[in-house]
PDB file of C-alpha atoms in Angstrom:
ATOM      1  CA  MET A   1     121.783-135.780 -74.776  1.00 83.00           C
ATOM      2  CA  LEU A   2     119.302-138.512 -73.879  1.00 89.00           C
ATOM      3  CA  ILE A   3     117.530-138.099 -70.545  1.00 94.00           C
ATOM      4  CA  ASN A   4     114.913-140.163 -68.761  1.00 94.00           C
ATOM      5  CA  ILE A   5     111.802-138.018 -68.828  1.00 95.00           C
ATOM      6  CA  LYS A   6     110.949-139.132 -65.280  1.00 92.00           C
ATOM      7  CA  GLU A   7     113.851-137.016 -64.030  1.00 94.00           C
ATOM      8  CA  LEU A   8     112.076-133.841 -65.165  1.00 96.00           C
ATOM      9  CA  TYR A   9     108.837-134.331 -63.253  1.00 96.00           C
ATOM     10  CA  GLY A  10     108.679-131.724 -60.512  1.00 96.00           C
ATOM     11  CA  HIS A  11     111.372-129.499 -62.066  1.00 97.00           C
ATOM     12  CA  LYS A  12     110.772-125.783 -61.555  1.00 97.00           C
ATOM     13  CA  LEU A  13     109.715-123.757 -64.587  1.00 97.00           C
ATOM     14  CA  THR A  14     111.077-120.224 -64.749  1.00 97.00           C
ATOM     15  CA  ALA A  15     109.806-117.642 -67.236  1.00 97.00           C
ATOM     16  CA  SER A  16     111.890-114.599 -68.137  1.00 96.00           C
ATOM     17  CA  ASP A  17     110.305-112.647 -65.268  1.00 96.00           C
ATOM     18  CA  GLY A  18     109.693-115.245 -62.586  1.00 95.00           C
ATOM     19  CA  GLU A  19     108.584-118.746 -61.691  1.00 95.00           C
ATOM     20  CA  ILE A  20     105.432-120.147 -63.262  1.00 96.00           C
ATOM     21  CA  GLY A  21     105.178-123.570 -61.642  1.00 95.00           C
ATOM     22  CA  GLN A  22     106.640-126.997 -62.169  1.00 96.00           C
ATOM     23  CA  VAL A  23     106.645-129.869 -64.653  1.00 97.00           C
ATOM     24  CA  GLN A  24     103.604-132.085 -64.160  1.00 95.00           C
ATOM     25  CA  ASP A  25     103.431-134.167 -67.339  1.00 96.00           C
ATOM     26  CA  PHE A  26     104.281-134.338 -71.041  1.00 96.00           C
ATOM     27  CA  TYR A  27     102.075-135.033 -74.056  1.00 95.00           C
ATOM     28  CA  PHE A  28     103.750-137.048 -76.808  1.00 95.00           C
ATOM     29  CA  ASP A  29     102.797-138.007 -80.349  1.00 93.00           C
ATOM     30  CA  ASP A  30     102.538-141.805 -80.440  1.00 91.00           C
ATOM     31  CA  LYS A  31     103.002-141.918 -84.220  1.00 90.00           C
ATOM     32  CA  THR A  32     106.125-139.789 -84.605  1.00 91.00           C
ATOM     33  CA  TRP A  33     107.420-140.375 -81.043  1.00 95.00           C
ATOM     34  CA  VAL A  34     108.048-136.719 -80.237  1.00 95.00           C
ATOM     35  CA  ILE A  35     107.105-134.693 -77.159  1.00 97.00           C
ATOM     36  CA  ARG A  36     104.755-131.947 -78.323  1.00 96.00           C
ATOM     37  CA  TYR A  37     103.751-130.283 -75.042  1.00 96.00           C
ATOM     38  CA  LEU A  38     104.720-129.914 -71.408  1.00 96.00           C
ATOM     39  CA  PHE A  39     101.824-129.760 -68.959  1.00 95.00           C
ATOM     40  CA  VAL A  40     102.420-127.171 -66.219  1.00 95.00           C
ATOM     41  CA  ASP A  41     101.354-127.358 -62.597  1.00 93.00           C
ATOM     42  CA  THR A  42     100.909-123.616 -61.975  1.00 93.00           C
ATOM     43  CA  GLY A  43      99.985-123.980 -58.311  1.00 90.00           C
ATOM     44  CA  SER A  44      98.024-120.970 -57.056  1.00 88.00           C
ATOM     45  CA  TRP A  45      99.297-118.657 -59.817  1.00 91.00           C
ATOM     46  CA  LEU A  46      96.777-119.732 -62.481  1.00 90.00           C
ATOM     47  CA  SER A  47      94.617-122.075 -60.435  1.00 83.00           C
ATOM     48  CA  GLY A  48      91.801-123.703 -62.361  1.00 79.00           C
ATOM     49  CA  ARG A  49      93.608-123.421 -65.713  1.00 84.00           C
ATOM     50  CA  GLN A  50      95.581-125.957 -67.671  1.00 86.00           C
ATOM     51  CA  VAL A  51      98.724-124.557 -69.261  1.00 93.00           C
ATOM     52  CA  LEU A  52     100.607-126.259 -72.081  1.00 95.00           C
ATOM     53  CA  LEU A  53     104.079-125.264 -73.278  1.00 97.00           C
ATOM     54  CA  THR A  54     105.637-126.498 -76.507  1.00 96.00           C
ATOM     55  CA  PRO A  55     109.392-127.185 -76.719  1.00 96.00           C
ATOM     56  CA  HIS A  56     109.607-124.056 -78.897  1.00 95.00           C
ATOM     57  CA  ALA A  57     109.520-122.160 -75.604  1.00 96.00           C
ATOM     58  CA  PHE A  58     112.100-124.263 -73.766  1.00 96.00           C
ATOM     59  CA  GLY A  59     115.335-122.609 -72.761  1.00 95.00           C
ATOM     60  CA  ARG A  60     118.205-123.953 -70.662  1.00 94.00           C
ATOM     61  CA  LEU A  61     117.679-127.167 -68.720  1.00 94.00           C
ATOM     62  CA  ASN A  62     119.627-127.126 -65.463  1.00 94.00           C
ATOM     63  CA  ARG A  63     119.463-130.654 -64.130  1.00 91.00           C
ATOM     64  CA  ASP A  64     121.539-129.826 -61.026  1.00 93.00           C
ATOM     65  CA  ASP A  65     119.135-127.101 -59.912  1.00 95.00           C
ATOM     66  CA  LYS A  66     116.139-129.010 -61.290  1.00 96.00           C
ATOM     67  CA  ASN A  67     115.029-126.034 -63.327  1.00 97.00           C
ATOM     68  CA  LEU A  68     113.867-125.553 -66.915  1.00 97.00           C
ATOM     69  CA  SER A  69     113.872-121.973 -68.172  1.00 97.00           C
ATOM     70  CA  ILE A  70     111.030-120.849 -70.437  1.00 97.00           C
ATOM     71  CA  ASN A  71     111.639-118.162 -73.055  1.00 96.00           C
ATOM     72  CA  LEU A  72     108.325-116.402 -72.399  1.00 97.00           C
ATOM     73  CA  THR A  73     106.973-113.875 -69.931  1.00 97.00           C
ATOM     74  CA  ARG A  74     104.370-114.695 -67.317  1.00 96.00           C
ATOM     75  CA  LYS A  75     101.940-112.365 -69.080  1.00 96.00           C
ATOM     76  CA  GLN A  76     102.392-114.170 -72.402  1.00 96.00           C
ATOM     77  CA  ILE A  77     101.607-117.474 -70.732  1.00 96.00           C
ATOM     78  CA  GLU A  78      98.657-116.043 -68.807  1.00 94.00           C
ATOM     79  CA  ASN A  79      97.115-114.654 -72.008  1.00 94.00           C
ATOM     80  CA  SER A  80      97.691-117.805 -74.062  1.00 94.00           C
ATOM     81  CA  PRO A  81      94.664-119.753 -75.382  1.00 91.00           C
ATOM     82  CA  SER A  82      92.883-121.687 -72.657  1.00 86.00           C
ATOM     83  CA  ILE A  83      92.453-125.437 -73.093  1.00 83.00           C
ATOM     84  CA  ASP A  84      89.402-127.441 -72.057  1.00 73.00           C
ATOM     85  CA  SER A  85      90.531-129.760 -69.275  1.00 67.00           C
ATOM     86  CA  HIS A  86      87.900-132.359 -70.159  1.00 65.00           C
ATOM     87  CA  LYS A  87      88.768-132.851 -73.827  1.00 72.00           C
ATOM     88  CA  PRO A  88      91.797-134.056 -75.816  1.00 75.00           C
ATOM     89  CA  VAL A  89      94.077-131.484 -77.416  1.00 85.00           C
ATOM     90  CA  SER A  90      92.303-130.545 -80.660  1.00 86.00           C
ATOM     91  CA  ARG A  91      93.895-129.320 -83.863  1.00 86.00           C
ATOM     92  CA  GLN A  92      91.742-126.184 -83.631  1.00 86.00           C
ATOM     93  CA  TYR A  93      93.297-125.430 -80.242  1.00 90.00           C
ATOM     94  CA  GLU A  94      96.786-126.065 -81.633  1.00 91.00           C
ATOM     95  CA  ILE A  95      96.134-123.667 -84.529  1.00 91.00           C
ATOM     96  CA  GLU A  96      95.081-120.926 -82.095  1.00 92.00           C
ATOM     97  CA  TYR A  97      98.024-121.717 -79.832  1.00 94.00           C
ATOM     98  CA  TYR A  98     100.658-121.574 -82.583  1.00 92.00           C
ATOM     99  CA  ARG A  99      99.092-118.463 -84.111  1.00 92.00           C
ATOM    100  CA  TYR A 100      99.163-116.733 -80.700  1.00 95.00           C
ATOM    101  CA  TYR A 101     102.889-117.370 -80.217  1.00 94.00           C
ATOM    102  CA  GLY A 102     103.818-116.984 -83.890  1.00 91.00           C
ATOM    103  CA  TRP A 103     105.668-120.296 -84.110  1.00 90.00           C
ATOM    104  CA  PRO A 104     105.804-122.588 -87.164  1.00 88.00           C
ATOM    105  CA  ALA A 105     103.400-125.513 -86.818  1.00 89.00           C
ATOM    106  CA  TYR A 106     104.953-128.950 -86.467  1.00 90.00           C
ATOM    107  CA  TRP A 107     102.319-130.567 -88.720  1.00 88.00           C
ATOM    108  CA  ASN A 108     103.285-128.440 -91.757  1.00 84.00           C
ATOM    109  CA  GLY A 109     106.468-129.557 -93.527  1.00 77.00           C
ATOM    110  CA  GLY A 110     108.512-132.709 -93.803  1.00 77.00           C
ATOM    111  CA  GLY A 111     110.625-132.405 -90.664  1.00 84.00           C
ATOM    112  CA  MET A 112     110.043-133.681 -87.155  1.00 89.00           C
ATOM    113  CA  TRP A 113     109.081-130.129 -86.218  1.00 90.00           C
ATOM    114  CA  GLY A 114     107.601-129.122 -89.555  1.00 85.00           C
ATOM    115  CA  ILE A 115     110.370-127.121 -91.182  1.00 78.00           C
ATOM    116  CA  ALA A 116     113.209-128.577 -89.090  1.00 82.00           C
ATOM    117  CA  GLY A 117     114.324-131.550 -87.049  1.00 86.00           C
ATOM    118  CA  PHE A 118     114.088-129.617 -83.782  1.00 82.00           C
ATOM    119  CA  PRO A 119     111.881-126.784 -82.428  1.00 90.00           C
ATOM    120  CA  VAL A 120     112.747-123.450 -84.030  1.00 77.00           C
ATOM    121  CA  VAL A 121     111.338-120.019 -83.259  1.00 71.00           C
ATOM    122  CA  MET A 122     110.403-118.249 -86.446  1.00 63.00           C
ATOM    123  CA  ALA A 123     107.281-116.440 -87.639  1.00 54.00           C
ATOM    124  CA  PRO A 124     105.087-118.569 -89.949  1.00 52.00           C
ATOM    125  CA  SER A 125     104.604-117.405 -93.507  1.00 54.00           C
ATOM    126  CA  LYS A 126     101.346-116.009 -94.886  1.00 51.00           C
ATOM    127  CA  ASP A 127     100.808-119.258 -96.804  1.00 56.00           C
ATOM    128  CA  GLU A 128     101.183-121.273 -93.611  1.00 52.00           C
ATOM    129  CA  LEU A 129      98.661-119.119 -91.779  1.00 47.00           C
ATOM    130  CA  GLU A 130      96.214-119.654 -94.640  1.00 52.00           C
ATOM    131  CA  THR A 131      96.814-123.406 -94.385  1.00 52.00           C
ATOM    132  CA  HIS A 132      95.993-123.206 -90.664  1.00 45.00           C
ATOM    133  CA  GLN A 133      92.688-121.560 -91.449  1.00 45.00           C
ATOM    134  CA  GLN A 134      91.744-124.331 -93.886  1.00 47.00           C
ATOM    135  CA  LEU A 135      92.253-127.102 -91.323  1.00 46.00           C
ATOM    136  CA  HIS A 136      89.037-128.182 -89.655  1.00 43.00           C
ATOM    137  CA  HIS A 137      88.534-128.946 -85.987  1.00 43.00           C
ATOM    138  CA  ARG A 138      89.483-132.425 -84.855  1.00 47.00           C
ATOM    139  CA  ASP A 139      90.709-134.129 -81.715  1.00 51.00           C
ATOM    140  CA  ASP A 140      94.301-135.241 -82.135  1.00 60.00           C
ATOM    141  CA  LYS A 141      94.078-138.753 -80.758  1.00 67.00           C
ATOM    142  CA  HIS A 142      97.805-139.311 -81.228  1.00 80.00           C
ATOM    143  CA  LEU A 143      98.731-136.921 -78.409  1.00 89.00           C
ATOM    144  CA  ARG A 144      99.015-138.892 -75.178  1.00 91.00           C
ATOM    145  CA  SER A 145     100.061-138.343 -71.587  1.00 92.00           C
ATOM    146  CA  MET A 146     103.436-139.861 -70.723  1.00 95.00           C
ATOM    147  CA  LYS A 147     102.451-140.373 -67.103  1.00 94.00           C
ATOM    148  CA  ALA A 148      99.372-142.301 -68.209  1.00 94.00           C
ATOM    149  CA  VAL A 149     101.514-144.790 -70.150  1.00 96.00           C
ATOM    150  CA  MET A 150     103.930-145.398 -67.271  1.00 95.00           C
ATOM    151  CA  GLY A 151     103.355-148.865 -65.887  1.00 95.00           C
ATOM    152  CA  TYR A 152     101.733-150.241 -69.060  1.00 97.00           C
ATOM    153  CA  ALA A 153     102.499-153.911 -69.715  1.00 96.00           C
ATOM    154  CA  ILE A 154     105.043-154.507 -72.496  1.00 95.00           C
ATOM    155  CA  HIS A 155     104.446-157.464 -74.794  1.00 95.00           C
ATOM    156  CA  ALA A 156     107.158-158.971 -76.980  1.00 94.00           C
ATOM    157  CA  THR A 157     106.170-161.246 -79.856  1.00 95.00           C
ATOM    158  CA  ASP A 158     106.432-164.243 -77.526  1.00 92.00           C
ATOM    159  CA  GLY A 159     105.017-162.956 -74.284  1.00 91.00           C
ATOM    160  CA  GLU A 160     104.956-160.227 -71.647  1.00 91.00           C
ATOM    161  CA  LEU A 161     108.362-158.975 -70.522  1.00 88.00           C
ATOM    162  CA  GLY A 162     107.734-156.148 -68.078  1.00 90.00           C
ATOM    163  CA  THR A 163     106.251-152.681 -67.709  1.00 93.00           C
ATOM    164  CA  VAL A 164     106.977-149.196 -69.009  1.00 95.00           C
ATOM    165  CA  GLY A 165     109.408-147.541 -66.612  1.00 93.00           C
ATOM    166  CA  GLY A 166     110.429-144.445 -68.540  1.00 94.00           C
ATOM    167  CA  PHE A 167     111.178-142.756 -71.836  1.00 96.00           C
ATOM    168  CA  MET A 168     114.618-141.714 -73.049  1.00 97.00           C
ATOM    169  CA  VAL A 169     114.309-138.321 -74.733  1.00 97.00           C
ATOM    170  CA  ASP A 170     116.702-136.136 -76.717  1.00 95.00           C
ATOM    171  CA  ASP A 171     116.780-132.756 -74.940  1.00 92.00           C
ATOM    172  CA  LYS A 172     117.304-130.831 -78.204  1.00 92.00           C
ATOM    173  CA  SER A 173     114.771-132.338 -80.596  1.00 95.00           C
ATOM    174  CA  TRP A 174     112.564-133.780 -77.803  1.00 96.00           C
ATOM    175  CA  ALA A 175     112.263-136.976 -79.816  1.00 96.00           C
ATOM    176  CA  ILE A 176     111.705-140.171 -77.844  1.00 97.00           C
ATOM    177  CA  GLY A 177     114.485-142.558 -78.815  1.00 96.00           C
ATOM    178  CA  GLU A 178     113.883-145.460 -76.451  1.00 96.00           C
ATOM    179  CA  LEU A 179     111.343-146.860 -74.063  1.00 95.00           C
ATOM    180  CA  LEU A 180     112.716-148.147 -70.767  1.00 94.00           C
ATOM    181  CA  ALA A 181     111.259-151.485 -69.697  1.00 92.00           C
ATOM    182  CA  GLU A 182     111.311-152.659 -66.093  1.00 90.00           C
ATOM    183  CA  THR A 183     111.477-156.449 -66.188  1.00 86.00           C
ATOM    184  CA  GLY A 184     110.840-157.373 -62.561  1.00 76.00           C
ATOM    185  CA  HIS A 185     111.633-161.003 -61.714  1.00 70.00           C
ATOM    186  CA  TRP A 186     111.775-162.097 -65.367  1.00 62.00           C
ATOM    187  CA  TYR A 187     115.222-160.635 -65.886  1.00 69.00           C
ATOM    188  CA  ALA A 188     116.518-160.146 -62.343  1.00 68.00           C
ATOM    189  CA  GLY A 189     114.994-156.698 -62.102  1.00 64.00           C
ATOM    190  CA  LYS A 190     117.225-155.269 -64.831  1.00 74.00           C
ATOM    191  CA  GLU A 191     116.230-152.539 -67.256  1.00 81.00           C
ATOM    192  CA  ILE A 192     115.889-152.986 -71.007  1.00 90.00           C
ATOM    193  CA  MET A 193     115.984-150.192 -73.567  1.00 92.00           C
ATOM    194  CA  ILE A 194     113.576-150.696 -76.482  1.00 95.00           C
ATOM    195  CA  PRO A 195     113.956-148.479 -79.586  1.00 95.00           C
ATOM    196  CA  THR A 196     110.639-146.778 -80.312  1.00 96.00           C
ATOM    197  CA  GLY A 197     110.971-147.906 -83.940  1.00 95.00           C
ATOM    198  CA  GLU A 198     110.316-151.455 -82.723  1.00 95.00           C
ATOM    199  CA  ILE A 199     107.017-150.546 -81.053  1.00 96.00           C
ATOM    200  CA  THR A 200     104.136-151.659 -83.258  1.00 96.00           C
ATOM    201  CA  ARG A 201     101.264-150.145 -81.289  1.00 94.00           C
ATOM    202  CA  ILE A 202      99.985-148.971 -77.923  1.00 95.00           C
ATOM    203  CA  SER A 203      96.624-150.241 -76.716  1.00 95.00           C
ATOM    204  CA  TYR A 204      95.176-147.637 -74.363  1.00 93.00           C
ATOM    205  CA  GLU A 205      92.131-149.794 -73.743  1.00 95.00           C
ATOM    206  CA  ASP A 206      94.312-152.680 -72.510  1.00 96.00           C
ATOM    207  CA  SER A 207      97.105-150.519 -71.003  1.00 97.00           C
ATOM    208  CA  ALA A 208      99.659-152.384 -73.105  1.00 98.00           C
ATOM    209  CA  VAL A 209     102.600-151.715 -75.437  1.00 97.00           C
ATOM    210  CA  PHE A 210     103.405-154.204 -78.199  1.00 97.00           C
ATOM    211  CA  VAL A 211     106.957-154.663 -79.478  1.00 96.00           C
ATOM    212  CA  ASN A 212     108.096-156.393 -82.674  1.00 95.00           C
ATOM    213  CA  LEU A 213     110.949-158.271 -80.958  1.00 92.00           C
ATOM    214  CA  THR A 214     111.308-161.520 -79.043  1.00 92.00           C
ATOM    215  CA  LYS A 215     112.110-161.712 -75.359  1.00 87.00           C
ATOM    216  CA  ALA A 216     115.425-163.360 -76.179  1.00 86.00           C
ATOM    217  CA  THR A 217     116.428-160.468 -78.437  1.00 86.00           C
ATOM    218  CA  LEU A 218     115.467-157.923 -75.791  1.00 81.00           C
ATOM    219  CA  HIS A 219     117.302-159.945 -73.142  1.00 72.00           C
ATOM    220  CA  LYS A 220     120.567-159.101 -74.886  1.00 67.00           C
ATOM    221  CA  THR A 221     119.971-155.361 -74.507  1.00 66.00           C
ATOM    222  CA  GLY A 222     119.443-155.438 -70.730  1.00 61.00           C
ATOM    223  CA  LYS A 223     121.732-153.782 -68.215  1.00 56.00           C
TER     224      LYS A 223
END
């Protein structure tokens, strides 16, 4: 099912033995268009620490109760590798993170999630662990905050058409299928869905998204 990721902000997060906080943000891969991590607001529970959760840990999403269950204990989360709040997510951190939880790494294999098209929970092989150890430290500049991109200007091939108003996400694979554009006065305030495959690039310096379609073509997809 496709959901607008904005609906999940503020949802409660419940581990197997109690609440851990609420959804604050998501980090997505702007090359493969997949959500890789959820950023947790832990409140006073783990104050001063940033906590990331991969979709491997996601359980049932209850949209009526605004709750996402997490298939981990509070202790597991508390003891997970700590991330530097002032730096991008590095591959070295991801290696330590995936090794800690024993999940297969999404960057190894041909699928969206490495060995599959959706997050699976399965211990990595010895060969995969050895591959992890051979990877050198680097900042993964393709992992970006979804909240940071909200409000970016969207440019068609023939001009600006609106701003980023949301992302439509598959709640099984956590792939981003469409970007929701808010058109303002240009198209009577209607929303337009833009397939992520038509997005040529995101300029973080200019706070802009560039789309390989004309305004007239996008006009036909409005609602």
